[in-house]
Short mmCIF file of C-alpha atoms (C1' of nucleotides) in Angstrom, two decimals:
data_model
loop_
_atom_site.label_atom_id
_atom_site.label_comp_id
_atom_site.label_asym_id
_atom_site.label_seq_id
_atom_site.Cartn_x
_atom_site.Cartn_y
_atom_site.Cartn_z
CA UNK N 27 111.96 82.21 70.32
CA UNK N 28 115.11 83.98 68.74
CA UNK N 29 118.53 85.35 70.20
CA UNK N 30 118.90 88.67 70.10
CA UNK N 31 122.26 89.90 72.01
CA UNK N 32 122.88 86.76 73.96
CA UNK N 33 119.15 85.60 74.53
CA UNK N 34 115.50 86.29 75.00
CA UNK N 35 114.29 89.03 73.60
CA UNK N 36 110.09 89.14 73.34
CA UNK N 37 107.83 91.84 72.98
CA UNK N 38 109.93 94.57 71.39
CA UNK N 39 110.14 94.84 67.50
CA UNK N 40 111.74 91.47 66.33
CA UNK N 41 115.67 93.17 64.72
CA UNK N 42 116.68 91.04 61.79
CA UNK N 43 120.27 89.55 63.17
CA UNK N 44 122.02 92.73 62.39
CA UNK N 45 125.93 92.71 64.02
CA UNK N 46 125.08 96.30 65.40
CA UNK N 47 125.21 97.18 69.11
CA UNK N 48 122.51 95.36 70.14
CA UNK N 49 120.73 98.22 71.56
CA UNK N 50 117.61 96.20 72.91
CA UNK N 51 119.96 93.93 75.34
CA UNK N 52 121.38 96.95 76.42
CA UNK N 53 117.89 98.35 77.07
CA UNK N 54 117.15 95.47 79.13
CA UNK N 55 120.53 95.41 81.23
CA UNK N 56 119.63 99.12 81.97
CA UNK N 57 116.09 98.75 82.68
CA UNK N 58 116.61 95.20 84.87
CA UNK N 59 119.37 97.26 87.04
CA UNK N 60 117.49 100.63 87.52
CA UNK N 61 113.85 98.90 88.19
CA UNK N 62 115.84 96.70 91.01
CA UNK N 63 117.33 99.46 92.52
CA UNK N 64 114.85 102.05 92.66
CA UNK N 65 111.66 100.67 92.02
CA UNK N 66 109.42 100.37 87.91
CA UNK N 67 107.10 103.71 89.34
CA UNK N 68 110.44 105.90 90.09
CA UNK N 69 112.47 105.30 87.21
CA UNK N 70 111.74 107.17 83.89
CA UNK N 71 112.12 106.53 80.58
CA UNK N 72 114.52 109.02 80.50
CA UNK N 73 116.85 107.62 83.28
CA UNK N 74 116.59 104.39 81.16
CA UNK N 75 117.60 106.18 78.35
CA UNK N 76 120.09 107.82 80.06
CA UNK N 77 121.92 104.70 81.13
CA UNK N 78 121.70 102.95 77.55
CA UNK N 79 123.92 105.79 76.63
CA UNK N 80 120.81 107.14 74.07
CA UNK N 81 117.91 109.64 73.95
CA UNK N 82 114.61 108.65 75.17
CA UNK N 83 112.99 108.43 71.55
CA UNK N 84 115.46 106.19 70.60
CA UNK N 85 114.10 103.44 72.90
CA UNK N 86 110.52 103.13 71.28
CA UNK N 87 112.56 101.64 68.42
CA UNK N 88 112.78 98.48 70.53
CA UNK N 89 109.96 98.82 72.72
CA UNK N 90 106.60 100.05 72.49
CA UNK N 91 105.83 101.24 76.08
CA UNK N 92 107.83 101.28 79.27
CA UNK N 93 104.65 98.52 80.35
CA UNK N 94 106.56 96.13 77.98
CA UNK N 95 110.16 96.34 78.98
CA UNK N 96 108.82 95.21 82.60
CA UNK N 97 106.88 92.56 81.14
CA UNK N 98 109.65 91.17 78.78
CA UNK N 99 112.34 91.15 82.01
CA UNK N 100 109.06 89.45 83.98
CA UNK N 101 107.97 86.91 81.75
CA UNK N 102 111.96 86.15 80.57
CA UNK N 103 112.81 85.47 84.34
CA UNK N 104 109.96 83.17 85.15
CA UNK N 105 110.75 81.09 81.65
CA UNK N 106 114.87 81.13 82.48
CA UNK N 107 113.53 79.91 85.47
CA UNK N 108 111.73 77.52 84.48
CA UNK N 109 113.69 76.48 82.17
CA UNK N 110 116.97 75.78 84.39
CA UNK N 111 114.82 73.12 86.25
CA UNK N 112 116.10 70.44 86.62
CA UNK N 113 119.53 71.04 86.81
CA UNK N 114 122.56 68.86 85.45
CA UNK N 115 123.96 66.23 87.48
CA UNK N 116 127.41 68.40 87.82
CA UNK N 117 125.12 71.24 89.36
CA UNK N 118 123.11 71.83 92.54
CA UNK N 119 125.01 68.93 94.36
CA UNK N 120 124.74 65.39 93.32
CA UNK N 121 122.29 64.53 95.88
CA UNK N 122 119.66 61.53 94.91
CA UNK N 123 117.08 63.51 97.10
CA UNK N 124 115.17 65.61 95.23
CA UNK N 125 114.25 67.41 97.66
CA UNK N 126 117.87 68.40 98.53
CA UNK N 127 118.32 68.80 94.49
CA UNK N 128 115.76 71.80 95.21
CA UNK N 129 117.17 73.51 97.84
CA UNK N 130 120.34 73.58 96.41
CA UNK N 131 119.61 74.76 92.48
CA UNK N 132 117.02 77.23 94.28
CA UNK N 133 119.28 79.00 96.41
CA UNK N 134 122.25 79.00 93.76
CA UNK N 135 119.63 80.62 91.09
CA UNK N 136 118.64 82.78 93.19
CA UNK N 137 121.85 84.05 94.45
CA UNK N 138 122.83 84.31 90.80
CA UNK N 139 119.82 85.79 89.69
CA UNK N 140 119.28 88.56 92.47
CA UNK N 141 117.46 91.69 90.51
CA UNK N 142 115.46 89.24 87.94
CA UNK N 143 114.37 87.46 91.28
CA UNK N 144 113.81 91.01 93.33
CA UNK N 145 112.01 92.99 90.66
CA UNK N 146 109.87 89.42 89.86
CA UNK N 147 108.57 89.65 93.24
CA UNK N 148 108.31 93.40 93.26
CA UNK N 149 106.78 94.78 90.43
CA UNK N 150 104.15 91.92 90.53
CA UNK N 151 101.63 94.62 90.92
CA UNK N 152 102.99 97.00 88.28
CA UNK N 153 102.40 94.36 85.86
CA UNK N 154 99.12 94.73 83.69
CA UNK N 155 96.29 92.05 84.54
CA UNK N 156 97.20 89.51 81.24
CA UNK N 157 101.06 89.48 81.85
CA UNK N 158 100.11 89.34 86.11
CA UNK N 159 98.54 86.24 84.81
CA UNK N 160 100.87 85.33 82.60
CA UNK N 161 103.72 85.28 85.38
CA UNK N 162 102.08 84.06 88.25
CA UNK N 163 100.83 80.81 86.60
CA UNK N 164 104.57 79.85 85.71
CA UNK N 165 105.31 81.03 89.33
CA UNK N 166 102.34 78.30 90.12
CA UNK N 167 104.33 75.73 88.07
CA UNK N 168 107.58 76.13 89.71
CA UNK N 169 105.74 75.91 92.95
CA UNK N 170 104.61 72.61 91.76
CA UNK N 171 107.82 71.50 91.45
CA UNK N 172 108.78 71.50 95.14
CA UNK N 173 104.69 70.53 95.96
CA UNK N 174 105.23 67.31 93.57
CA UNK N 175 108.77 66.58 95.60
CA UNK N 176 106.90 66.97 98.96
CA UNK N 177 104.09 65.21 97.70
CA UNK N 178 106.62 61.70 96.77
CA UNK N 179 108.59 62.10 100.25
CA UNK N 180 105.06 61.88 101.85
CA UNK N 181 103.88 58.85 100.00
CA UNK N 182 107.21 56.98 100.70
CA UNK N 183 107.31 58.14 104.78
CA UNK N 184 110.14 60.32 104.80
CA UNK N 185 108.20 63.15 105.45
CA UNK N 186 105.34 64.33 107.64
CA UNK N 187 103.56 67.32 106.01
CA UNK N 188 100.33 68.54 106.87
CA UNK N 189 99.50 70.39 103.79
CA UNK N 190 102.15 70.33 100.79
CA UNK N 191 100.67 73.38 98.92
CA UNK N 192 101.50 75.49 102.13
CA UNK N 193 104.93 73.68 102.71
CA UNK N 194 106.23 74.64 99.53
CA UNK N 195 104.76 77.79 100.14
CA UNK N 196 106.67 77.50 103.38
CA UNK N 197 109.75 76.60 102.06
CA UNK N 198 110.06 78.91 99.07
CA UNK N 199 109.73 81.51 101.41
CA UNK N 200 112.17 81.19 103.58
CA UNK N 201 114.69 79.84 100.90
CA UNK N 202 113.82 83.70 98.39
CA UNK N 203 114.45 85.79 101.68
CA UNK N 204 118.02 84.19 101.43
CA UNK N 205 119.05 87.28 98.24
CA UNK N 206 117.90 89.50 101.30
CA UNK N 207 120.45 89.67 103.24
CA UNK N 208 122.92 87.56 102.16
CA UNK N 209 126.46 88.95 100.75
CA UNK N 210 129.17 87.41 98.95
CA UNK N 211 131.65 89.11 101.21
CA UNK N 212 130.14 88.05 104.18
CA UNK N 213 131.14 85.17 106.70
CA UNK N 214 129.57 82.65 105.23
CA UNK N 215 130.22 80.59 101.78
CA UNK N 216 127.37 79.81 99.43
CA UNK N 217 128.18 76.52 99.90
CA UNK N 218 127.27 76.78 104.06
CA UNK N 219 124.17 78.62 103.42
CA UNK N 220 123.34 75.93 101.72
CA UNK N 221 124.14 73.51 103.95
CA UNK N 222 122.24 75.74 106.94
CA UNK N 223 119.05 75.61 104.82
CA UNK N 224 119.11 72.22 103.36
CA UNK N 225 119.48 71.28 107.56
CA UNK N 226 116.51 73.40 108.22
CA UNK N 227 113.90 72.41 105.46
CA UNK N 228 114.96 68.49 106.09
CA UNK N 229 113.87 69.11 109.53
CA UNK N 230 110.92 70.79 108.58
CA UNK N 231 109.29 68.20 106.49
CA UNK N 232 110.72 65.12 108.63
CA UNK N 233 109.08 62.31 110.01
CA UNK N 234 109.52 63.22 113.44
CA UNK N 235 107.78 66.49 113.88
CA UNK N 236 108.30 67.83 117.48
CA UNK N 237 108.39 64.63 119.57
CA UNK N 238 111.61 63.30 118.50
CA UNK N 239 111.28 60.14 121.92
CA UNK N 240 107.84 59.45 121.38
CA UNK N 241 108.54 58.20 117.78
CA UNK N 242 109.57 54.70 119.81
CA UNK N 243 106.83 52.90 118.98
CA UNK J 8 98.41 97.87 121.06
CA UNK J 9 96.24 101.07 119.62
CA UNK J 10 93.44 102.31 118.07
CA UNK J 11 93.74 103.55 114.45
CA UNK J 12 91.97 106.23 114.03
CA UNK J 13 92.88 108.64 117.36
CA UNK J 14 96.52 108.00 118.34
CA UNK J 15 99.93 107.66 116.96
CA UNK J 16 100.67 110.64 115.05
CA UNK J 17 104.14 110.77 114.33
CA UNK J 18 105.99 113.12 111.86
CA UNK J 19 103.34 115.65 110.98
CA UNK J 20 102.67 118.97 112.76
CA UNK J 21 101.04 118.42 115.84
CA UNK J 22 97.76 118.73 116.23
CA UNK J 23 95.71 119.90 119.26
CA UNK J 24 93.17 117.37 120.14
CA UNK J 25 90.66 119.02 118.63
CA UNK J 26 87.30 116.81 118.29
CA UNK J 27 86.74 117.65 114.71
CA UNK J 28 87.49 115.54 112.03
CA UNK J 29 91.14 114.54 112.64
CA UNK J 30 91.89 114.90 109.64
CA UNK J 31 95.62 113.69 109.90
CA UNK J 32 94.44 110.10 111.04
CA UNK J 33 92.44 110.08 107.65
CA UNK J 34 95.76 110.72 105.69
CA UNK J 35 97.70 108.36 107.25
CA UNK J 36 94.48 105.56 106.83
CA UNK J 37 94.42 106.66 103.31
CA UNK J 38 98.10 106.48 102.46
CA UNK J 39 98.19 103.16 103.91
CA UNK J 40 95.74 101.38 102.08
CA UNK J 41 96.84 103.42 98.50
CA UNK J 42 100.92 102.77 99.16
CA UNK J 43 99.89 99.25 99.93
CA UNK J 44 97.74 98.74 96.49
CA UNK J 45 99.60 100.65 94.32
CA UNK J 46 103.41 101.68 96.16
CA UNK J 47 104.56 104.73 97.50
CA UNK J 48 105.66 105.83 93.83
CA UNK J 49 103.02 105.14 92.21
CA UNK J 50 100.31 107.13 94.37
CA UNK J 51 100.39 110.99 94.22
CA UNK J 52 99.12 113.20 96.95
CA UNK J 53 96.35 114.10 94.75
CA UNK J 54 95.19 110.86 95.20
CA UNK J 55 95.51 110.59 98.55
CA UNK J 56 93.55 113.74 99.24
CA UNK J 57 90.72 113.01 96.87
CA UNK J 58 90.84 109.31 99.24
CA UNK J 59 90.35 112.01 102.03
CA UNK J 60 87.93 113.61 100.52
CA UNK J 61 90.00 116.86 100.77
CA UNK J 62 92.07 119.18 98.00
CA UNK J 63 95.70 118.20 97.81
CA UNK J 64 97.04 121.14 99.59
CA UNK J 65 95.34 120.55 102.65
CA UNK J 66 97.36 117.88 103.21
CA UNK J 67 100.15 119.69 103.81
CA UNK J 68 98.54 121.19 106.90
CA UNK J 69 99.04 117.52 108.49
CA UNK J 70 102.62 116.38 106.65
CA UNK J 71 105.41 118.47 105.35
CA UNK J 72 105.97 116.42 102.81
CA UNK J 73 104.85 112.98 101.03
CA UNK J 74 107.90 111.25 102.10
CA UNK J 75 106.98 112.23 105.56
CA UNK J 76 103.86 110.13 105.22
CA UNK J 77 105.58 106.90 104.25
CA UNK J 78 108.16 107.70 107.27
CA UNK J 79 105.07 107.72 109.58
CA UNK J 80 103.27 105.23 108.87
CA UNK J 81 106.49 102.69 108.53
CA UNK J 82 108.01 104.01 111.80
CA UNK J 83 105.21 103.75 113.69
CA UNK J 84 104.05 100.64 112.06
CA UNK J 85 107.81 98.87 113.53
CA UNK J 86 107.79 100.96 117.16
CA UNK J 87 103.77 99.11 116.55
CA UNK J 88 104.99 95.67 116.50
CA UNK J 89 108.06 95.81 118.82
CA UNK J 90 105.59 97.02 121.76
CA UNK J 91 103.10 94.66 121.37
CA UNK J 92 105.61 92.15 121.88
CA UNK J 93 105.19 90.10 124.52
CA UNK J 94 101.95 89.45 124.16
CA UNK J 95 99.66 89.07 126.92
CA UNK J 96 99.08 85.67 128.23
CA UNK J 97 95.92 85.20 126.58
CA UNK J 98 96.89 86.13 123.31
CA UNK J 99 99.04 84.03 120.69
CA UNK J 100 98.09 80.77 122.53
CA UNK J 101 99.25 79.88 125.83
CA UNK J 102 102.17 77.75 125.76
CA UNK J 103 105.28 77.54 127.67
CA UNK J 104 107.57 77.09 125.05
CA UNK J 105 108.93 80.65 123.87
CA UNK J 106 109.37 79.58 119.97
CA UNK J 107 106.07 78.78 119.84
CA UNK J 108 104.43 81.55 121.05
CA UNK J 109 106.47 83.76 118.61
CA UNK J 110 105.46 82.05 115.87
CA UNK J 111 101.87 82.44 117.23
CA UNK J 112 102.14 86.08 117.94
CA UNK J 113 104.37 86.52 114.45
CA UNK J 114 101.59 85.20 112.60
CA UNK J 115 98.75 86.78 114.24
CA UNK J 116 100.22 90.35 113.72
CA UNK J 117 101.18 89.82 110.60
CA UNK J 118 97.77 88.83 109.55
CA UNK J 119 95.82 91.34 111.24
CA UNK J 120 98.02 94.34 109.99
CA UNK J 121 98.72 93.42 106.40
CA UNK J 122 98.96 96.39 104.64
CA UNK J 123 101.67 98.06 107.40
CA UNK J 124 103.71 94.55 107.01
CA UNK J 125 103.66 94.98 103.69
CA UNK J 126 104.55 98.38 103.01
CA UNK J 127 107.32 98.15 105.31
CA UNK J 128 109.00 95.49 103.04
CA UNK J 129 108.24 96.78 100.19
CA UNK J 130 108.71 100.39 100.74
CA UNK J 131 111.81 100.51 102.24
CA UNK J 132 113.98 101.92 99.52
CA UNK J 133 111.96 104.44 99.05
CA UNK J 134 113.03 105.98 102.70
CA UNK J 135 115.59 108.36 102.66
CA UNK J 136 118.28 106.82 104.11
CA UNK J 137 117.80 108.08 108.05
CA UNK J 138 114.40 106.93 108.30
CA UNK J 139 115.99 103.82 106.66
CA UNK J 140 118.67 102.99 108.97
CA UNK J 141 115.54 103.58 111.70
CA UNK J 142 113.33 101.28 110.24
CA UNK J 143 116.01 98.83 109.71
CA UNK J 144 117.36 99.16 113.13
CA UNK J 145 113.76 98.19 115.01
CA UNK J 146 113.83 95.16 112.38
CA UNK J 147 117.10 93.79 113.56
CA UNK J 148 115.58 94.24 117.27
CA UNK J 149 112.82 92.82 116.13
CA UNK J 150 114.76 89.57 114.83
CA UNK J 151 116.90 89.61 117.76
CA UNK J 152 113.78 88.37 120.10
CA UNK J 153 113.90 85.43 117.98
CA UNK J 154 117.68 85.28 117.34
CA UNK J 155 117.66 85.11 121.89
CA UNK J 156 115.16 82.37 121.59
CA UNK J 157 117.02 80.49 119.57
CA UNK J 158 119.94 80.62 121.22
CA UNK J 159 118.04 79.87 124.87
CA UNK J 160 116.96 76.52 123.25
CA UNK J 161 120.52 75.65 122.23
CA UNK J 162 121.68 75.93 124.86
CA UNK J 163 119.41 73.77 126.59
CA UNK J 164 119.71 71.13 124.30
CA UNK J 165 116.44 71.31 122.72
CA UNK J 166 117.68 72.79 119.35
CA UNK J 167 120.80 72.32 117.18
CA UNK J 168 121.17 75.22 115.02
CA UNK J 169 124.10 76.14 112.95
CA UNK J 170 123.85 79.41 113.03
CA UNK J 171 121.00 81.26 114.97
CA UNK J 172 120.90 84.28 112.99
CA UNK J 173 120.42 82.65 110.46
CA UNK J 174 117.91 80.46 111.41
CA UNK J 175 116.14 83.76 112.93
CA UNK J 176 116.26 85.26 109.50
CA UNK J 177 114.82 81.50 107.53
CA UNK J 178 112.19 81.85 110.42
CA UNK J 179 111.18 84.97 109.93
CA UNK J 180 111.07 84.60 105.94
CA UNK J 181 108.91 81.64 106.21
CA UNK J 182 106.33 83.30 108.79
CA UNK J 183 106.03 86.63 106.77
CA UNK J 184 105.22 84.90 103.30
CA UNK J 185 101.75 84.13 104.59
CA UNK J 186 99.94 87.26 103.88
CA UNK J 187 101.51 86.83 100.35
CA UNK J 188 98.83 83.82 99.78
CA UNK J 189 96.63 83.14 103.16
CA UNK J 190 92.82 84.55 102.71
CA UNK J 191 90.46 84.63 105.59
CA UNK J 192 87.74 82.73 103.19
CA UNK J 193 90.12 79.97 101.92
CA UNK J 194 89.92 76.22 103.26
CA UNK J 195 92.20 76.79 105.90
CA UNK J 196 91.49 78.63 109.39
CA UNK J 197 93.99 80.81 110.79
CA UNK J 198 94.14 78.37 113.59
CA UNK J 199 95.18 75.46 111.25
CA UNK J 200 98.10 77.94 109.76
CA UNK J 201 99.60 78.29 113.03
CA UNK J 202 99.61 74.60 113.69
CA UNK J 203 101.12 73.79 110.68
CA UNK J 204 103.85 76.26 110.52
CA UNK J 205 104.63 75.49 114.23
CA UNK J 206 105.78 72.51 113.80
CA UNK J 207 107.94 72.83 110.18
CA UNK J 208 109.80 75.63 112.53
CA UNK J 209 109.83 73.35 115.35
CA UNK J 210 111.07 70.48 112.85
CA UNK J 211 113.21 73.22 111.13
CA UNK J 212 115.17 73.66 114.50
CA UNK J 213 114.72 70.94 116.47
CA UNK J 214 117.76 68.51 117.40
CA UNK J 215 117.02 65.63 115.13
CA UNK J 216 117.88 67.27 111.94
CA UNK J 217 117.06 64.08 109.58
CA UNK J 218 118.33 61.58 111.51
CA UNK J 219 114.81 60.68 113.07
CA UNK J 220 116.03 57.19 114.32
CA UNK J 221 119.41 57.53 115.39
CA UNK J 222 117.70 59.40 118.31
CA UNK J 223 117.55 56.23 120.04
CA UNK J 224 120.41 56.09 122.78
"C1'" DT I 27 89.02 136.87 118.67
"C1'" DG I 28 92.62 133.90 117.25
"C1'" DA I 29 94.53 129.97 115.42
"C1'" DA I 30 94.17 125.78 112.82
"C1'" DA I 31 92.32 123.79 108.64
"C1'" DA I 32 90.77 123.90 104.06
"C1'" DT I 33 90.43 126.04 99.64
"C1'" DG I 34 91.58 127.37 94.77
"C1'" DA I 35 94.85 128.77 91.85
"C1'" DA I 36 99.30 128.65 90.46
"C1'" DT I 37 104.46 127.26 90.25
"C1'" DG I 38 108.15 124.92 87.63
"C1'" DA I 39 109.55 120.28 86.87
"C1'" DT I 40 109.07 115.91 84.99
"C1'" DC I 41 106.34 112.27 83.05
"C1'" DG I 42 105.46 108.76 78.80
"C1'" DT I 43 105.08 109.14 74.26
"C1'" DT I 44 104.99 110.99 69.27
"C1'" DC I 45 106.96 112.43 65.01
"C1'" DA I 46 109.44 114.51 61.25
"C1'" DT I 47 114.03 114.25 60.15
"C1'" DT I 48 118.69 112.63 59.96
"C1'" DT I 49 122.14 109.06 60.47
"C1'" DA I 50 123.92 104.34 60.11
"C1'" DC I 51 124.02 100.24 58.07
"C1'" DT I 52 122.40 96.23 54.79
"C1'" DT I 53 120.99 94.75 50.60
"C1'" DT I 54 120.46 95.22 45.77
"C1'" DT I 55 122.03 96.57 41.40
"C1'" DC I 56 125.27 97.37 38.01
"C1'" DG X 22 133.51 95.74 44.22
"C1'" DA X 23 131.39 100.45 44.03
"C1'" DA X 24 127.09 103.03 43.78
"C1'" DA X 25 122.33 103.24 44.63
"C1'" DA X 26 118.33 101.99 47.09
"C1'" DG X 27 116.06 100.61 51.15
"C1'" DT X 28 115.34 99.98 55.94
"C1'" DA X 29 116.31 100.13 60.80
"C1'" DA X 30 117.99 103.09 64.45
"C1'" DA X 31 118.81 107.39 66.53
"C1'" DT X 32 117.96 112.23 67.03
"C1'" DG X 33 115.87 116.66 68.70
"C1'" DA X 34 111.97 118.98 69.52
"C1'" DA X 35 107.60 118.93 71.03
"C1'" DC X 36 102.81 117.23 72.99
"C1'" DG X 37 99.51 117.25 76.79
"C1'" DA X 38 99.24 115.33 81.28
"C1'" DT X 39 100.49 114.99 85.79
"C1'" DC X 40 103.73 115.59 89.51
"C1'" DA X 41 104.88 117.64 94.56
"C1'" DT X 42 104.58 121.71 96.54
"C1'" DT X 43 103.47 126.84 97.65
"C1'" DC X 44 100.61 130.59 99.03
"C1'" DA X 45 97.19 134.13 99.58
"C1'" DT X 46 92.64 133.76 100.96
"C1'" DT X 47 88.61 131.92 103.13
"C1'" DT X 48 86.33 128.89 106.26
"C1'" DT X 49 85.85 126.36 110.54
"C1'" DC X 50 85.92 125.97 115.19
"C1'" DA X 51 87.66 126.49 120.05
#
DNA sequence: TGAAAATGAATGATCGTTCATTTACTTTTC
DNA sequence: GAAAAGTAAATGAACGATCATTCATTTTCA
């Protein structure tokens, strides 16, 4: 639509191009960092304010309500989101399965991404009824993505899924609980989680479901 | 395991088993359902008690406090779901196979007691941090039924899993994303659900990762 | 009769938001 | 290029509403 500090800007009063400081992306960076950590309902205006480094008046110059900071860090997630898909060739592995193309560029974006994906998922029901709307049909379409994926590897045999809505559903799941508990610090590399998972959904959606000798005939 | 409206108080002052109104069991079935629509934030006491059908300061004749509330109901909600584990041979299916009748049981809970599932996700930084390293601490031995499960099934041969707390933790994910979407009235039964999430974890774990027909030898 | 439970009123604090005013900066004019 | 004009941004004070909680008093009930 039109940069503002780096990008995406959207419901707040459009600032012509001034070279200022960019006050709005700072509201943002505040607002995306304090809703993540304590929750949309316990932080105030105020705190936002606060952490912008400017009085609480001072933010209605770039926002009408605190309703439509939430929505613009919403609705900008879901489109960056969207948007990313599909990745270049030089990211997410250079797999020809799609499917593994998925896992991969999932987990990475949302390792990258962690409080746009946490508060997304959080403060779904914070969000007033058009902008719930608004968000969870592009969540829909990003589902689609992994249902259309599912929906080829059935059609050619390489997998065996009862129901690819609830797969993906499936799937998505237990790829978004990855942010959870994962830490950079920790034992294992990005790259192994990714390996772990991409192990696990294959043999999820597999051919062989359970009865990996009676597939003989 | 228990019956809602009688037992399990927790936090609150004691009360006598008086036969009146019991009151305190209200509170908590009030709390529940408004911290689970709306988050613990976002819900004043005011609101709870006019739920009641009482004035706000007669809750504090049953909780010290609102945090105390949320403490209750998510302790007892975990201490809940770690005692009705095993489940009785009739329940969650009757299979030999110990993965499968933890995803049964898993799924059955989860289903039946929504709005505790739920709040204890999504509440959790909003614990101080002692009833937060208590909450957490029943969810790790919580995970670690699975996590043992896993590990009895690699050993055995029947799994190959690169890392079983891991895989615990992708299991887990998976399983606890149905609420998010299931309804009782949609096209598919609970039944069905368990089936079909059965075998993607089977699949997810089982020793054929993708390499259905090299299983041969 | 005694204790638990509920009431009604009040506490000070904090909430989102408004607004008149001042400050900072860009654009226009000379 | 400097001064003037214009506009966006920030301030400081204030609004009414609502917050969790307290407490003296009354009611309920064993």
């Amino acid at each position: 639509m039109h940069a503002d500090e780096d990008i995406m800007p959207m419901a707040e009063r459009e600032p012509s191009p001034r070279k200022g400081s960019r006050t709005a992306a700072r509201v943002r960076a505040s607002a995306l960092k304090l809703f993540a950590r304590h929750g949309y309902a316990a932080v105030s205006m105020r705190q936002i304010a606060s952490d912008v480094g400017v009085q609480p008046s001072a933010l209605y110059n770039h926002f009408p309500t605190k309703q439509d900071i939430l929505k613009d860090l919403m609705l900008s997630h879901m489109r960056d989101l969207l948007d990313a898909w599909p990745p270049f060739a030089d990211e997410a592995g250079q797999s020809a399965d799609p499917l593994d193309v998925f896992v991969r560029f999932h987990i990475r974006y949302h390792l990258q991404r962690r409080e746009e994906v946490f508060i997304s998922y959080m403060e779904l029901r914070n969000l007033e009824p058009e902008s719930f709307a608004e968000v969870e049909a592009e969540r829909r379409r990003y589902e689609s993505i992994l249902k259309a994926i599912l929906e080829d590897g059935q059609k050619s045999g390489a997998y065996r899924i009862a129901d690819t809505g609830v797969a993906a559903r499936a799937i998505i799941a237990m790829l978004t609980g990855i942010p959870n508990w994962y830490r950079e610090n920790g034992p294992l590399s990005a790259d192994k989680i990714e390996e772990i998972y991409l192990e696990m959904v294959r043999g999820s959606v597999a051919a062989t479901p359970l009865t990996a000798s009676i597939e003989s005939d």
